Structures are given as C-alpha cells and as structure tokens.
Short mmCIF file of N, CA and C in Angstrom, two decimals:
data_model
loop_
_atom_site.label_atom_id
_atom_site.label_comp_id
_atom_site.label_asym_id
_atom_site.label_seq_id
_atom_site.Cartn_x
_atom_site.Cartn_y
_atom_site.Cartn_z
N UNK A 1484 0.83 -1.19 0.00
CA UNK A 1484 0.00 0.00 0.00
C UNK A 1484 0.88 1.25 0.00
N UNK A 1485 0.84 2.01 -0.67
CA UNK A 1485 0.91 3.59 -0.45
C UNK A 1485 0.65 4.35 0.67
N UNK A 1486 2.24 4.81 0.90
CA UNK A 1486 2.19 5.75 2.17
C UNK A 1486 2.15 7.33 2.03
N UNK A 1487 2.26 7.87 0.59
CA UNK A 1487 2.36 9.35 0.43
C UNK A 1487 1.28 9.18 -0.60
N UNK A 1488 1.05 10.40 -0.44
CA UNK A 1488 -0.32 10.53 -1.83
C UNK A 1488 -0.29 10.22 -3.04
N UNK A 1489 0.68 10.53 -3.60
CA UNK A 1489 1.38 10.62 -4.86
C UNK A 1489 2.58 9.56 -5.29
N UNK A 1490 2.75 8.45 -6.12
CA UNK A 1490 3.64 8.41 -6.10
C UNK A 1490 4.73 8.66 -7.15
N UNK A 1491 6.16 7.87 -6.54
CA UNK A 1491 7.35 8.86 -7.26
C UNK A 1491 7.07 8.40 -8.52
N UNK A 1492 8.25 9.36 -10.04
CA UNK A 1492 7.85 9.14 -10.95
C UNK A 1492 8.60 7.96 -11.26
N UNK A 1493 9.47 7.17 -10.54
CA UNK A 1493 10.10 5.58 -11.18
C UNK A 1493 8.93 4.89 -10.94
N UNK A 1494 7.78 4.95 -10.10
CA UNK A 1494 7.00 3.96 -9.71
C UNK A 1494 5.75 4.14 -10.96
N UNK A 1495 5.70 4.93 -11.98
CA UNK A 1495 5.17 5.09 -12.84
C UNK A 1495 5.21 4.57 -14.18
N UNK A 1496 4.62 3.83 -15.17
CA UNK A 1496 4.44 3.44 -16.32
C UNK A 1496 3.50 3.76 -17.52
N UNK A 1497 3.51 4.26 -18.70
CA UNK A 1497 3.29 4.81 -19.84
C UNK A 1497 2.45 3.52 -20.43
N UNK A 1498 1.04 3.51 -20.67
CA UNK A 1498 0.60 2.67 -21.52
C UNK A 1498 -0.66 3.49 -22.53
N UNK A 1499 -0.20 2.99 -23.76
CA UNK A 1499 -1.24 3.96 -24.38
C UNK A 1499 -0.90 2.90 -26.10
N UNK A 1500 -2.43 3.78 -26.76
CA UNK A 1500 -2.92 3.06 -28.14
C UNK A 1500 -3.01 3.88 -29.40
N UNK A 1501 -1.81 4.95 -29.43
CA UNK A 1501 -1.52 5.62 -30.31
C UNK A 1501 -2.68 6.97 -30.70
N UNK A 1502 -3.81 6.57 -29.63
CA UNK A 1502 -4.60 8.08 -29.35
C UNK A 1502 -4.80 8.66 -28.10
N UNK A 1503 -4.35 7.63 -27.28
CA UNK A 1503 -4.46 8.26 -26.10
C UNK A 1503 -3.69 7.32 -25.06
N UNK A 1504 -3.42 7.46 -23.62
CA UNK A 1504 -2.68 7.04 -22.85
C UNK A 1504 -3.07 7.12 -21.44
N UNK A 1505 -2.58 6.30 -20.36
CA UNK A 1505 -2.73 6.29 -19.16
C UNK A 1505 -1.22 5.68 -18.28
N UNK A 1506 -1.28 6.68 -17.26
CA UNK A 1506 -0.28 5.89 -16.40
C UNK A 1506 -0.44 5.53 -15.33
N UNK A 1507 0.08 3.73 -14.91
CA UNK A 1507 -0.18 3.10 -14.24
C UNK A 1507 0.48 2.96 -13.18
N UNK A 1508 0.61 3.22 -11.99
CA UNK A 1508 1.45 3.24 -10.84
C UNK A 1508 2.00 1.65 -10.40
N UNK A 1509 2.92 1.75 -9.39
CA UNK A 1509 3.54 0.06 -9.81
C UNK A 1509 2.89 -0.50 -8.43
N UNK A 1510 1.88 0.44 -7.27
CA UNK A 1510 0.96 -0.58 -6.51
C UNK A 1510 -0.40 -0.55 -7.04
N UNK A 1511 -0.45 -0.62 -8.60
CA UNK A 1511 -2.01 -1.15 -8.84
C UNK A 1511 -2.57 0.06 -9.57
N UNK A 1512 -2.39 1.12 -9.26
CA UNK A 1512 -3.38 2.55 -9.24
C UNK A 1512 -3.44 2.71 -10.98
N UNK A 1513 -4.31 3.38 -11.79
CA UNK A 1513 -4.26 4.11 -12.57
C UNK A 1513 -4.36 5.73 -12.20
N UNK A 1514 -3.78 5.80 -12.21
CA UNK A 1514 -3.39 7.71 -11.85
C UNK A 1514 -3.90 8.43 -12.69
N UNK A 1515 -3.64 8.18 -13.96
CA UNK A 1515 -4.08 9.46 -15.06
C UNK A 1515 -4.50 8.69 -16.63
N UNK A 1516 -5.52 9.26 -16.91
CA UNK A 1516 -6.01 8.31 -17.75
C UNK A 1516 -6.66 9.63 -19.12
N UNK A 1517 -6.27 10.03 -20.05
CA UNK A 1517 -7.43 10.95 -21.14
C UNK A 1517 -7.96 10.08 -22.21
N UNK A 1518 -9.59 9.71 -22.16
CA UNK A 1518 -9.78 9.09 -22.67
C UNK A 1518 -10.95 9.85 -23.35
N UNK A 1519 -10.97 9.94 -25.05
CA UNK A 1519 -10.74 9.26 -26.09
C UNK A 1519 -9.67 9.62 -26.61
N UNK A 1520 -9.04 10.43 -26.42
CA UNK A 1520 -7.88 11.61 -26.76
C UNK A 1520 -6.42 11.79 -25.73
N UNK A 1521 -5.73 12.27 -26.41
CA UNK A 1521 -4.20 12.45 -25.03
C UNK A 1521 -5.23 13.90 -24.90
N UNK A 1522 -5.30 14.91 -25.89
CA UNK A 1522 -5.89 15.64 -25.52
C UNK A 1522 -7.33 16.47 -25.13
N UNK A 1523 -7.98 15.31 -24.75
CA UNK A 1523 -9.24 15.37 -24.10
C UNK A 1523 -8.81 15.41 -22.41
N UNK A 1524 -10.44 15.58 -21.74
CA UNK A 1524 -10.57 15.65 -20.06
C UNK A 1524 -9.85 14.50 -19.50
N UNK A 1525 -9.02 14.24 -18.53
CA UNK A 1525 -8.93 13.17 -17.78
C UNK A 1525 -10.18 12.70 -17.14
N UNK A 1526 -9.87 11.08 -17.05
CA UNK A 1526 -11.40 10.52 -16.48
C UNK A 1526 -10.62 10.23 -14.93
N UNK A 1527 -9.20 10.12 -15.20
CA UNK A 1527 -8.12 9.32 -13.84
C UNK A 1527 -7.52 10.79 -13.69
N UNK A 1528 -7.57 11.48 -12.64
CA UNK A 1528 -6.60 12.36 -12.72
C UNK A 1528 -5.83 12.37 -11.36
N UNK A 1529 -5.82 11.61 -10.52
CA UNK A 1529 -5.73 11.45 -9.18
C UNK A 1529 -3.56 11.91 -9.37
N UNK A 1530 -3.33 11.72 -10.01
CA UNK A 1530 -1.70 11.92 -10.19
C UNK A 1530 -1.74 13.92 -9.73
N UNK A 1531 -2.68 14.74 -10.27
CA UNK A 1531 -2.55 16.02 -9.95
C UNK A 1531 -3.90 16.79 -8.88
N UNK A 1532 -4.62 15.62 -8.44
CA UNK A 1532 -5.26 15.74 -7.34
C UNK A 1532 -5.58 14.35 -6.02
N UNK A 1533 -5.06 14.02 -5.19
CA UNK A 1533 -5.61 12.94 -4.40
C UNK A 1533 -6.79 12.56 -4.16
N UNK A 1534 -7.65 13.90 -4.04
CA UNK A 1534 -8.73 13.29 -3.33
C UNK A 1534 -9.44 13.40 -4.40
N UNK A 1535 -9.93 14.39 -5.27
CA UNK A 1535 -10.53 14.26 -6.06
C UNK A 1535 -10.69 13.88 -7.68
N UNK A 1536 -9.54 13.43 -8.11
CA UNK A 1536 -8.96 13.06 -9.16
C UNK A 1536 -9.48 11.79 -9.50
N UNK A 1537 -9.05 11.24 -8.61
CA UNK A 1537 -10.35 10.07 -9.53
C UNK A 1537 -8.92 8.87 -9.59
N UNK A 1538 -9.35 7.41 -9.73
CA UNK A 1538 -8.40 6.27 -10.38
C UNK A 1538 -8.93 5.35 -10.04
N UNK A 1539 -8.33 4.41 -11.00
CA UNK A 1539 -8.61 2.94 -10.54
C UNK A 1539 -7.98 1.74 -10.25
N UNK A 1540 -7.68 1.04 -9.05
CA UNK A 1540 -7.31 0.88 -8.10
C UNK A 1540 -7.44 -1.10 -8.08
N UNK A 1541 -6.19 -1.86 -9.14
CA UNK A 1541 -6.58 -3.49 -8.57
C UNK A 1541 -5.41 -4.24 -8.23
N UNK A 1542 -5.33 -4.09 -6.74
CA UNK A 1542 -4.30 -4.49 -6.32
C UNK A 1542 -4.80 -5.57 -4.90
N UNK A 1543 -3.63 -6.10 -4.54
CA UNK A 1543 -4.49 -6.92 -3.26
C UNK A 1543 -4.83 -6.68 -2.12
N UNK A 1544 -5.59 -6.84 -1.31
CA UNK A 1544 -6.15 -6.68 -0.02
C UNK A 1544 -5.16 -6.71 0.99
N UNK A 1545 -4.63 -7.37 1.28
CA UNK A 1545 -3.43 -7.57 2.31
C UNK A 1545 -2.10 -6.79 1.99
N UNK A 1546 -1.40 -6.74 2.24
CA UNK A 1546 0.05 -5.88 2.14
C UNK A 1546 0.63 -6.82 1.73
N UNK A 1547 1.44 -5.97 0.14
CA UNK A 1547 1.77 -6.31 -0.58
C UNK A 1547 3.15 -5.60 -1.63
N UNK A 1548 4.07 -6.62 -2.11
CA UNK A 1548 5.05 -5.59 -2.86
C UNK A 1548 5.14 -5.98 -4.13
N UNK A 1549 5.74 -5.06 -4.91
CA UNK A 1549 5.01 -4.91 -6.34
C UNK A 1549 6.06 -5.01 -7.20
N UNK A 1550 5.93 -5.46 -8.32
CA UNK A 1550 7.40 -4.92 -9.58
C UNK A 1550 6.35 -4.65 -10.79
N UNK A 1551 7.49 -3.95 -11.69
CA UNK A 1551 6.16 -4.35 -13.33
C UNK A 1551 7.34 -3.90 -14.04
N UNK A 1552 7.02 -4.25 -15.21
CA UNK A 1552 7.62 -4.44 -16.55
C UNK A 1552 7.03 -4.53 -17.71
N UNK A 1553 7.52 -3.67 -19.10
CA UNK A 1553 6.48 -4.18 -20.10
C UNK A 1553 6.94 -5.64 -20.82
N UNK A 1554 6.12 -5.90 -21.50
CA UNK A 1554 6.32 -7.29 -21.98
C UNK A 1554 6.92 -7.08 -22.90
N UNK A 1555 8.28 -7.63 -23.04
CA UNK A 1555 9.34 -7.77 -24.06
C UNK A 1555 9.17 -6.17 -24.92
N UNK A 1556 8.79 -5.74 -26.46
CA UNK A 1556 8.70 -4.61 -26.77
C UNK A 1556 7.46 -3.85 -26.97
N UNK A 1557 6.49 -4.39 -26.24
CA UNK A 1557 5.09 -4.04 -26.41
C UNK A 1557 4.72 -2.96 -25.76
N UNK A 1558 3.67 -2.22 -25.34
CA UNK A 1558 3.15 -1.48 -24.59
C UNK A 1558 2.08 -2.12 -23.16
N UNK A 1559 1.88 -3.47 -23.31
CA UNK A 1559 1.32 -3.91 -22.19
C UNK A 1559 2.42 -4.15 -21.20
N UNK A 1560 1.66 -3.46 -19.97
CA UNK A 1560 2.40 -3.46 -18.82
C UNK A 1560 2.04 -4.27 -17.86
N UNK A 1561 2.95 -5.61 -17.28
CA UNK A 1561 3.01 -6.69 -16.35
C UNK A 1561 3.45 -6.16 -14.88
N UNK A 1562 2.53 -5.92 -13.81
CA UNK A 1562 2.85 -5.88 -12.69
C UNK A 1562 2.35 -7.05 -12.20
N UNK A 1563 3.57 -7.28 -11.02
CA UNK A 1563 3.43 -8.73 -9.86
C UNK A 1563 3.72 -8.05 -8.74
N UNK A 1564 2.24 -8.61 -8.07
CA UNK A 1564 1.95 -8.43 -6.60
C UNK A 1564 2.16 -9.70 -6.05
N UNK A 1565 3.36 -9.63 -4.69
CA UNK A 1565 3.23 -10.45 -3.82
C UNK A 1565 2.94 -10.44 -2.48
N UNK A 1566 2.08 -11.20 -2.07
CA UNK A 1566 1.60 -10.74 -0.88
C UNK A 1566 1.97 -12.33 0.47
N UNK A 1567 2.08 -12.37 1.72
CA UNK A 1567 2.24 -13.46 2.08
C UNK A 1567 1.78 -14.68 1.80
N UNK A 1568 0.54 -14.39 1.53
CA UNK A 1568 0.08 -15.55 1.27
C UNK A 1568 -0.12 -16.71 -0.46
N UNK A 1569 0.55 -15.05 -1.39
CA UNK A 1569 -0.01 -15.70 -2.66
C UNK A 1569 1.02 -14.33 -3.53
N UNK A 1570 0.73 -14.43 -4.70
CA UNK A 1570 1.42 -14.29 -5.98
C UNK A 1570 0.78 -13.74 -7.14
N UNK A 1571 0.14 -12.54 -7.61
CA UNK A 1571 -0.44 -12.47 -8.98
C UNK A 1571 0.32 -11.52 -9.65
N UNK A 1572 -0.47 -11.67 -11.09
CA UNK A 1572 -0.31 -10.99 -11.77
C UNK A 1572 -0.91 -9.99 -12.72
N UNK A 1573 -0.59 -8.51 -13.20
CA UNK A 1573 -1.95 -7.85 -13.31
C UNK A 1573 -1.40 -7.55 -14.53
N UNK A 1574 -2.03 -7.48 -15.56
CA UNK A 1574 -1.81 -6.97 -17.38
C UNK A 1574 -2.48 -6.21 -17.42
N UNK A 1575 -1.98 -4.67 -17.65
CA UNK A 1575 -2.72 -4.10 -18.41
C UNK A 1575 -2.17 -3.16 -19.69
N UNK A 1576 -3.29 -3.33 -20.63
CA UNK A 1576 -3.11 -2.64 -21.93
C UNK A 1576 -4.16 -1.77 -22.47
N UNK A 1577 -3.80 -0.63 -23.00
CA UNK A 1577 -5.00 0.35 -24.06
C UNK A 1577 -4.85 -0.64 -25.52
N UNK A 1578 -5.90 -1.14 -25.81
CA UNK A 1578 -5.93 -1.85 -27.17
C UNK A 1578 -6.03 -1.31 -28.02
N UNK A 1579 -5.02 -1.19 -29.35
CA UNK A 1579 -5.14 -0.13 -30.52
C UNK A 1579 -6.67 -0.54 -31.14
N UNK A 1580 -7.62 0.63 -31.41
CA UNK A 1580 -8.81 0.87 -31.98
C UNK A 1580 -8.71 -0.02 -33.40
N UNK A 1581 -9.57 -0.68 -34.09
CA UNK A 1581 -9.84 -1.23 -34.85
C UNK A 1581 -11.26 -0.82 -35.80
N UNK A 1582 -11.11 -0.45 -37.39
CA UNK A 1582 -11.76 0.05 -38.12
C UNK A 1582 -13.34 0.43 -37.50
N UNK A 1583 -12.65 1.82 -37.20
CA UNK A 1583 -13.90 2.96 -37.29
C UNK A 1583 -14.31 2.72 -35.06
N UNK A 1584 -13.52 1.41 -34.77
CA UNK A 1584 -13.68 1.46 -32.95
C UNK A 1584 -13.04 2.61 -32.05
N UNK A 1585 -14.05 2.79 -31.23
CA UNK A 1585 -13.42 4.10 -30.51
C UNK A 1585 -12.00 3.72 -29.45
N UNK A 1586 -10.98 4.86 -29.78
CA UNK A 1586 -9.87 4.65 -28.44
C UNK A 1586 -10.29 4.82 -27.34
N UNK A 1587 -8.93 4.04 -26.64
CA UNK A 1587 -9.53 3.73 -25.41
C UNK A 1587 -9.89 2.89 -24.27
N UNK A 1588 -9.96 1.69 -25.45
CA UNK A 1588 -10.36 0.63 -24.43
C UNK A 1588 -9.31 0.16 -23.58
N UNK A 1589 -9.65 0.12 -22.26
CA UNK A 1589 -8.57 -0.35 -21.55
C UNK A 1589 -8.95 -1.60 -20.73
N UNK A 1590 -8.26 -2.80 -20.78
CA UNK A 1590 -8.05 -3.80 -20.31
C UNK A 1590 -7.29 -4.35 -19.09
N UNK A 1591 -7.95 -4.70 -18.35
CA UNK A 1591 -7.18 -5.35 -17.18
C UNK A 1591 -6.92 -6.91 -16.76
N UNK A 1592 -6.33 -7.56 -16.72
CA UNK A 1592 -6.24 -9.24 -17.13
C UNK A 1592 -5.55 -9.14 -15.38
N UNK A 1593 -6.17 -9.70 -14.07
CA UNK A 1593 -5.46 -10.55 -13.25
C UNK A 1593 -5.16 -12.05 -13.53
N UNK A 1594 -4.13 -12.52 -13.06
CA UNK A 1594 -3.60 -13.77 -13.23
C UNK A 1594 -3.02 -14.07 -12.34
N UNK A 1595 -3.16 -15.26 -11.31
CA UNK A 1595 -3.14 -16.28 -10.16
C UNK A 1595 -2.06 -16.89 -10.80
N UNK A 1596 -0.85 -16.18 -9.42
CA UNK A 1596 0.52 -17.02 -9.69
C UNK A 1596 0.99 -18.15 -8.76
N UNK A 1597 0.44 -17.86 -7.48
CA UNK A 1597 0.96 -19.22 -6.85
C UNK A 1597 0.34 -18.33 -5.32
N UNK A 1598 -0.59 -19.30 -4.75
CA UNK A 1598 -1.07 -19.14 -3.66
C UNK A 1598 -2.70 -18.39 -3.87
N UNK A 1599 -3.01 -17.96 -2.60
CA UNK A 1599 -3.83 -17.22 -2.52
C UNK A 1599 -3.97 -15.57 -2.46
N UNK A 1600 -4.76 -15.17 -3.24
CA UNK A 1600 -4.11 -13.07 -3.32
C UNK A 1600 -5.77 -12.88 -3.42
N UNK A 1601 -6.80 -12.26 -2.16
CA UNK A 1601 -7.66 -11.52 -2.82
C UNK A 1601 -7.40 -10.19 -2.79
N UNK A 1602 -8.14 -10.07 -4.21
CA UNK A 1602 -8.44 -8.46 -4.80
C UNK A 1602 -8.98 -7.78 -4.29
N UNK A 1603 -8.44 -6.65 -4.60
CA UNK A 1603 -9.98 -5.52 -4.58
C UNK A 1603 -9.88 -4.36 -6.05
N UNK A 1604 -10.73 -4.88 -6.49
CA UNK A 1604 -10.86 -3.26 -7.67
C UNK A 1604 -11.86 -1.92 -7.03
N UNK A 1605 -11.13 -1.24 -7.11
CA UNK A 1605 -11.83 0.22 -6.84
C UNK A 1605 -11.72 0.87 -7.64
N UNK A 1606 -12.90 1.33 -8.68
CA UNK A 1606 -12.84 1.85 -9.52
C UNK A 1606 -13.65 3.48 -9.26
N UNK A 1607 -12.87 4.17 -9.64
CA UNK A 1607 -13.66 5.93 -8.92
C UNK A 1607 -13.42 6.80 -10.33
N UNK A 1608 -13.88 6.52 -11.23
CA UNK A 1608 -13.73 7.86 -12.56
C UNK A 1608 -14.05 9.21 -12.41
N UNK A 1609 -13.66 10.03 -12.66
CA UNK A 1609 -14.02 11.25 -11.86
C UNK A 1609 -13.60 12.54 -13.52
N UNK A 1610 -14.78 12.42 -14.18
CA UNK A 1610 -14.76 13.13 -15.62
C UNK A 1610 -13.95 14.62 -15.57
N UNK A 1611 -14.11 14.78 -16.69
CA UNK A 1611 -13.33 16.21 -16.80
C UNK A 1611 -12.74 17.04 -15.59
N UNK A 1612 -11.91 15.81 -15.52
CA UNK A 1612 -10.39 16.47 -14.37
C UNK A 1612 -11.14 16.45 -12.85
N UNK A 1613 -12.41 16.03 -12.60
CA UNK A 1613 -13.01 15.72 -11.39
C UNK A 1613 -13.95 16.99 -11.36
N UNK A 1614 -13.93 17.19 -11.94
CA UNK A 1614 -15.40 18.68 -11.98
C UNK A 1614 -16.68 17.62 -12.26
N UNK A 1615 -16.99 16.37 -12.23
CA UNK A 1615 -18.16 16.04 -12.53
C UNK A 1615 -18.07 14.53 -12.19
N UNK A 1616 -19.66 14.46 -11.38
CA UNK A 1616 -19.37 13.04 -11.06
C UNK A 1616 -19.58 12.12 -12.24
N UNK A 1617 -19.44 10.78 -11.63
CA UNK A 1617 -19.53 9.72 -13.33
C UNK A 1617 -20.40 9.05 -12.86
N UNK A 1618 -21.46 8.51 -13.99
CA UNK A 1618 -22.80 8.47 -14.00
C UNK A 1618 -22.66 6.30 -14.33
N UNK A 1619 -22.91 5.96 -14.13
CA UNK A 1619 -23.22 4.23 -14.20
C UNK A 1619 -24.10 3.60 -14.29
N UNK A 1620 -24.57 3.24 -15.51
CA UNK A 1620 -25.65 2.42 -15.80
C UNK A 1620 -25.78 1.08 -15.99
#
C-alpha cells in the first residue's frame, strides 16, 4: 500500500494506443487516464489531485510488494503483486482501436501465480479532471 499521496515518478508506467494514454502506478493505481484523446478531459486524474482526481485501483487486499515491466517490446504493462500468502499478476493494456472502434479501451487481465491473493478493484472515474461526477448504468 501507499504511504504518500502521490507516487514517485520511477513507480510510474506509460501505456497507451496511439490516441491516447494512461499511467499506471507500480501498486495497482491508474493515476491518469485521457480518454478518447491524449488531448481530451482526464477521467483518472488522481496523479494532480488525491482526493478528487479520480483512479482505478486493482491491487491486493493484504500488504503487498510490487514490480512491473512491459512485456518484451510491447506497450502492455506486467505488474506482480506479492503478498504473504499468494502471488499475482496484473496486465494491463490500451488496445489499438480497430476500423472505425473508438480509443480507449482499456483492459485489465489478473492472473493467479501461486497461492492465494484476494483483490480488490476500486474503480472511482471522476470526468473532466473531477469537476463532474460519473454516472453508471
């Protein structure tokens, strides 16, 4: 878990689909996210506000330490959480848009490495830079 609000910029990673991008913190967080556009509203902006910025959050329940890496020369980014009791692993990627599909889509793949790890996703979107709540249907 995170002990300062913010974290540093080594603990940060660049994933994006050639229209837009998000960066992923290395305990789980999405921090900053502009989605359909780099230059559209952030939906994640929690990197230039804590409380109200908004992110989304899948990392494990128990205390836990983290690494990530992208996969060989790709843009999907592999973080591993280990926690006492267990081992995962979290993928995530912005998938390049496909004829006439909107950017954007972002994907999250957990994967069970050895033991037991429960999750938690917390997901908090917080639209145009957190000036507006987000609506869920």
């Amino acid at each position: 878990m995170r002990e300062a609000p913010y974290p540093p910029l080594a603990d940060l990673a660049l994933i994006g689909d050639c229209k837009t991008a998000a960066l992923v913190a290395r305990d789980g967080s999405i921090e900053w996210a502009c989605v359909p556009r780099f230059d559209g509203d952030a939906v994640f902006a929690r990197l230039l506000d804590d409380a109200r910025g908004g992110s989304w959050l899948l990392a494990p329940v128990e205390p836990y330490a983290s690494t990530f890496a992208y996969v060989g020369r790709s843009a999907v980014l592999e973080t591993e959480h280990r926690t006492a009791g267990g081992a995962v692993r979290v993928r995530d990627v912005l998938v390049p848009p496909l004829d006439g599909d909107p950017p954007g889509l972002l994907v999250r793949v957990a994967e069970g490495l050895a033991g037991s790890v429960e999750l938690a996703s917390v997901l908090d979107p917080r639209p145009r830079f957190g000036l507006v709540d987000a609506v869920f249907e």
